[in-house]
Tab-separated table of C-alpha atoms in Angstrom:
chain	number	residue	atom	x	y	z
A	1	UNK	CA	5.036	26.747	21.300
A	2	UNK	CA	3.304	24.788	18.543
A	3	UNK	CA	4.888	23.302	15.425
A	4	UNK	CA	3.327	21.958	12.253
A	5	UNK	CA	5.273	19.683	9.912
A	6	UNK	CA	3.801	18.969	6.489
A	7	UNK	CA	5.133	17.219	3.417
A	8	UNK	CA	2.876	19.138	1.061
A	9	UNK	CA	4.000	17.727	-2.328
A	10	UNK	CA	3.349	21.105	-3.965
A	11	UNK	CA	1.919	23.932	-1.956
A	12	UNK	CA	0.740	25.903	-4.994
A	13	UNK	CA	-2.616	24.164	-5.336
A	14	UNK	CA	-3.101	23.956	-1.550
A	15	UNK	CA	-2.567	27.590	-0.542
A	16	UNK	CA	-6.203	27.886	0.566
A	17	UNK	CA	-5.469	25.307	3.281
A	18	UNK	CA	-3.038	27.757	4.877
A	19	UNK	CA	-5.999	29.877	5.999
A	20	UNK	CA	-7.540	27.072	8.078
A	21	UNK	CA	-6.510	25.213	11.245
A	22	UNK	CA	-4.035	23.739	11.984
A	23	UNK	CA	-2.079	26.154	9.775
A	24	UNK	CA	-3.634	29.267	11.333
A	25	UNK	CA	-3.148	28.002	14.883
A	26	UNK	CA	0.442	26.716	14.654
A	27	UNK	CA	3.176	29.153	15.583
A	28	UNK	CA	5.882	27.546	13.465
A	29	UNK	CA	5.329	25.780	10.133
A	30	UNK	CA	7.888	23.419	8.596
A	31	UNK	CA	7.109	22.180	5.065
A	32	UNK	CA	8.902	19.784	2.743
A	33	UNK	CA	8.441	19.380	-1.020
A	34	UNK	CA	6.893	22.801	-1.580
A	35	UNK	CA	7.723	22.701	-5.326
A	36	UNK	CA	8.110	26.493	-5.194
A	37	UNK	CA	10.384	28.356	-7.588
A	38	UNK	CA	12.398	31.510	-6.851
A	39	UNK	CA	9.756	33.843	-8.309
A	40	UNK	CA	6.760	32.193	-6.600
A	41	UNK	CA	5.190	34.427	-3.965
A	42	UNK	CA	3.823	33.118	-0.710
A	43	UNK	CA	2.442	35.331	2.014
A	44	UNK	CA	0.706	34.537	5.228
A	45	UNK	CA	-0.466	36.888	7.985
A	46	UNK	CA	2.004	37.257	10.843
A	47	UNK	CA	4.627	34.879	9.393
A	48	UNK	CA	8.179	35.348	8.160
A	49	UNK	CA	9.209	32.688	5.635
A	50	UNK	CA	12.611	31.148	5.067
A	51	UNK	CA	12.714	28.832	2.082
A	52	UNK	CA	14.789	27.009	-0.474
A	53	UNK	CA	13.921	26.042	-4.012
A	54	UNK	CA	15.517	24.106	-6.823
A	55	UNK	CA	16.931	26.185	-9.660
A	56	UNK	CA	17.514	23.471	-12.219
A	57	UNK	CA	14.571	21.076	-11.856
A	58	UNK	CA	11.066	20.744	-10.452
A	59	UNK	CA	10.102	19.317	-7.098
A	60	UNK	CA	11.717	19.589	-3.701
A	61	UNK	CA	11.841	22.834	-1.799
A	62	UNK	CA	11.751	23.582	1.910
A	63	UNK	CA	9.958	26.232	3.937
A	64	UNK	CA	10.072	27.335	7.560
A	65	UNK	CA	7.531	29.921	8.717
A	66	UNK	CA	8.004	31.711	12.040
A	67	UNK	CA	5.879	34.353	13.785
A	68	UNK	CA	6.715	37.984	13.076
A	69	UNK	CA	7.402	38.525	16.788
A	70	UNK	CA	10.470	36.262	16.474
A	71	UNK	CA	13.616	36.841	14.470
A	72	UNK	CA	15.570	34.255	12.533
A	73	UNK	CA	18.636	33.815	10.393
A	74	UNK	CA	19.779	31.050	8.074
A	75	UNK	CA	22.756	29.196	9.550
A	76	UNK	CA	23.170	26.690	6.726
A	77	UNK	CA	21.369	25.492	3.646
A	78	UNK	CA	21.852	23.067	0.821
A	79	UNK	CA	19.293	23.165	-1.962
A	80	UNK	CA	21.161	22.116	-5.091
A	81	UNK	CA	22.067	18.522	-4.201
A	82	UNK	CA	19.395	16.306	-5.833
A	83	UNK	CA	19.683	13.815	-2.952
A	84	UNK	CA	19.647	16.151	0.040
A	85	UNK	CA	18.013	19.497	0.742
A	86	UNK	CA	18.584	21.214	4.087
A	87	UNK	CA	17.472	24.519	5.536
A	88	UNK	CA	18.579	25.379	9.084
A	89	UNK	CA	17.613	28.586	10.829
A	90	UNK	CA	18.424	29.929	14.259
A	91	UNK	CA	15.429	31.577	15.884
A	92	UNK	CA	15.463	34.166	18.623
A	93	UNK	CA	12.198	33.998	20.527
A	94	UNK	CA	11.273	36.132	23.513
A	95	UNK	CA	12.106	33.219	25.840
A	96	UNK	CA	15.170	31.473	24.372
A	97	UNK	CA	17.062	30.868	21.128
A	98	UNK	CA	16.611	27.596	19.262
A	99	UNK	CA	17.365	26.057	15.883
A	100	UNK	CA	15.072	24.431	13.349
A	101	UNK	CA	16.529	22.125	10.719
A	102	UNK	CA	14.310	21.139	7.786
A	103	UNK	CA	15.387	18.194	5.592
A	104	UNK	CA	14.198	16.564	2.386
A	105	UNK	CA	16.083	13.472	1.258
A	106	UNK	CA	14.199	11.935	-1.700
A	107	UNK	CA	16.385	8.835	-1.895
A	108	UNK	CA	16.941	8.226	1.801
A	109	UNK	CA	18.820	10.335	4.309
A	110	UNK	CA	22.545	9.734	4.791
A	111	UNK	CA	23.467	10.921	8.291
A	112	UNK	CA	27.162	10.886	7.372
A	113	UNK	CA	26.613	13.874	5.044
A	114	UNK	CA	25.443	16.194	7.824
A	115	UNK	CA	26.660	14.707	11.085
A	116	UNK	CA	29.261	17.477	11.467
A	117	UNK	CA	26.618	20.190	10.919
A	118	UNK	CA	24.404	18.673	13.616
A	119	UNK	CA	27.232	18.357	16.148
A	120	UNK	CA	28.093	22.068	15.699
A	121	UNK	CA	24.613	23.299	16.665
A	122	UNK	CA	24.807	25.175	19.972
A	123	UNK	CA	21.171	25.987	20.756
A	124	UNK	CA	18.295	23.591	21.456
A	125	UNK	CA	17.434	22.048	18.095
A	126	UNK	CA	14.367	20.606	16.406
A	127	UNK	CA	14.920	18.544	13.259
A	128	UNK	CA	11.981	18.011	10.903
A	129	UNK	CA	12.209	16.091	7.700
A	130	UNK	CA	11.088	13.812	4.963
A	131	UNK	CA	13.965	11.411	5.485
A	132	UNK	CA	12.618	8.588	3.313
A	133	UNK	CA	14.079	6.077	5.745
A	134	UNK	CA	12.307	2.886	6.698
A	135	UNK	CA	12.942	1.080	9.977
A	136	UNK	CA	10.885	-1.041	12.405
A	137	UNK	CA	11.954	1.294	15.237
A	138	UNK	CA	9.644	3.987	13.833
A	139	UNK	CA	6.940	1.786	12.337
A	140	UNK	CA	8.436	0.463	9.093
A	141	UNK	CA	8.401	-3.187	8.105
A	142	UNK	CA	12.026	-3.306	6.940
A	143	UNK	CA	15.237	-1.354	7.351
A	144	UNK	CA	17.985	-0.164	5.033
A	145	UNK	CA	21.707	0.442	5.616
A	146	UNK	CA	21.021	4.207	5.712
A	147	UNK	CA	18.253	3.768	8.292
A	148	UNK	CA	20.536	1.562	10.424
A	149	UNK	CA	23.263	4.236	10.308
A	150	UNK	CA	20.712	6.898	11.203
A	151	UNK	CA	19.433	4.852	14.160
A	152	UNK	CA	23.018	4.298	15.374
A	153	UNK	CA	23.631	8.052	15.201
A	154	UNK	CA	20.309	8.758	16.934
A	155	UNK	CA	21.152	6.371	19.789
A	156	UNK	CA	24.501	8.119	20.313
A	157	UNK	CA	23.127	11.648	19.991
A	158	UNK	CA	21.096	13.768	22.387
A	159	UNK	CA	18.098	13.711	20.003
A	160	UNK	CA	14.856	11.778	20.466
A	161	UNK	CA	12.133	10.907	17.948
A	162	UNK	CA	8.870	12.708	18.694
A	163	UNK	CA	6.715	10.773	16.198
A	164	UNK	CA	4.107	8.236	17.008
A	165	UNK	CA	4.310	5.043	14.962
A	166	UNK	CA	1.418	6.161	12.728
A	167	UNK	CA	2.683	5.516	9.198
A	168	UNK	CA	2.823	7.893	6.266
A	169	UNK	CA	0.892	6.462	3.283
A	170	UNK	CA	3.162	6.046	0.280
A	171	UNK	CA	1.807	5.732	-3.243
A	172	UNK	CA	1.621	4.271	-5.863
A	173	UNK	CA	2.057	0.840	-4.281
A	174	UNK	CA	0.104	1.859	-1.164
A	175	UNK	CA	2.714	0.719	1.310
A	176	UNK	CA	3.187	2.760	4.441
A	177	UNK	CA	6.009	3.692	6.740
A	178	UNK	CA	6.996	6.586	8.957
A	179	UNK	CA	9.312	8.518	6.631
A	180	UNK	CA	8.564	12.019	7.946
A	181	UNK	CA	10.347	12.290	11.282
A	182	UNK	CA	10.607	14.948	13.969
A	183	UNK	CA	13.529	14.994	16.396
A	184	UNK	CA	14.433	17.174	19.348
């Protein structure tokens, strides 16, 4: 099974990319910051989309695309908190059920807000997100109290970070850090 995580910072002007690899070759797509609105249409051959959008402001938005030969259902979502967007779906594949959690936390992820949700997940789980957390453990130069709390939770959980330490470029000051994380 192949996954693609992408912080697209507006998918509207990049839709043509969806018709090229790696988008066409990945089974499951997980996007943050789609900037889509409720009436925006997005279609892709052989994909079912689950998504969130902001009603009262621009930016944000999450999307999970799964193959049409799998079924899925939303198990929880939060799209109206300006500091935390979450979309979690349970997927039934032909081999086993699993859960995908997609997160966008523009001001840094606070694990305390969702720890209970994560502990209640019963199937194997993949967590993808733009956490906006900096920590030397995943390639950052500094850490924050939120990143320390997240690392403490991670060390006590059954999850592992799948990322390499290749940083995400951050503009406008051209610093870099790994802020988009993938856990399983």
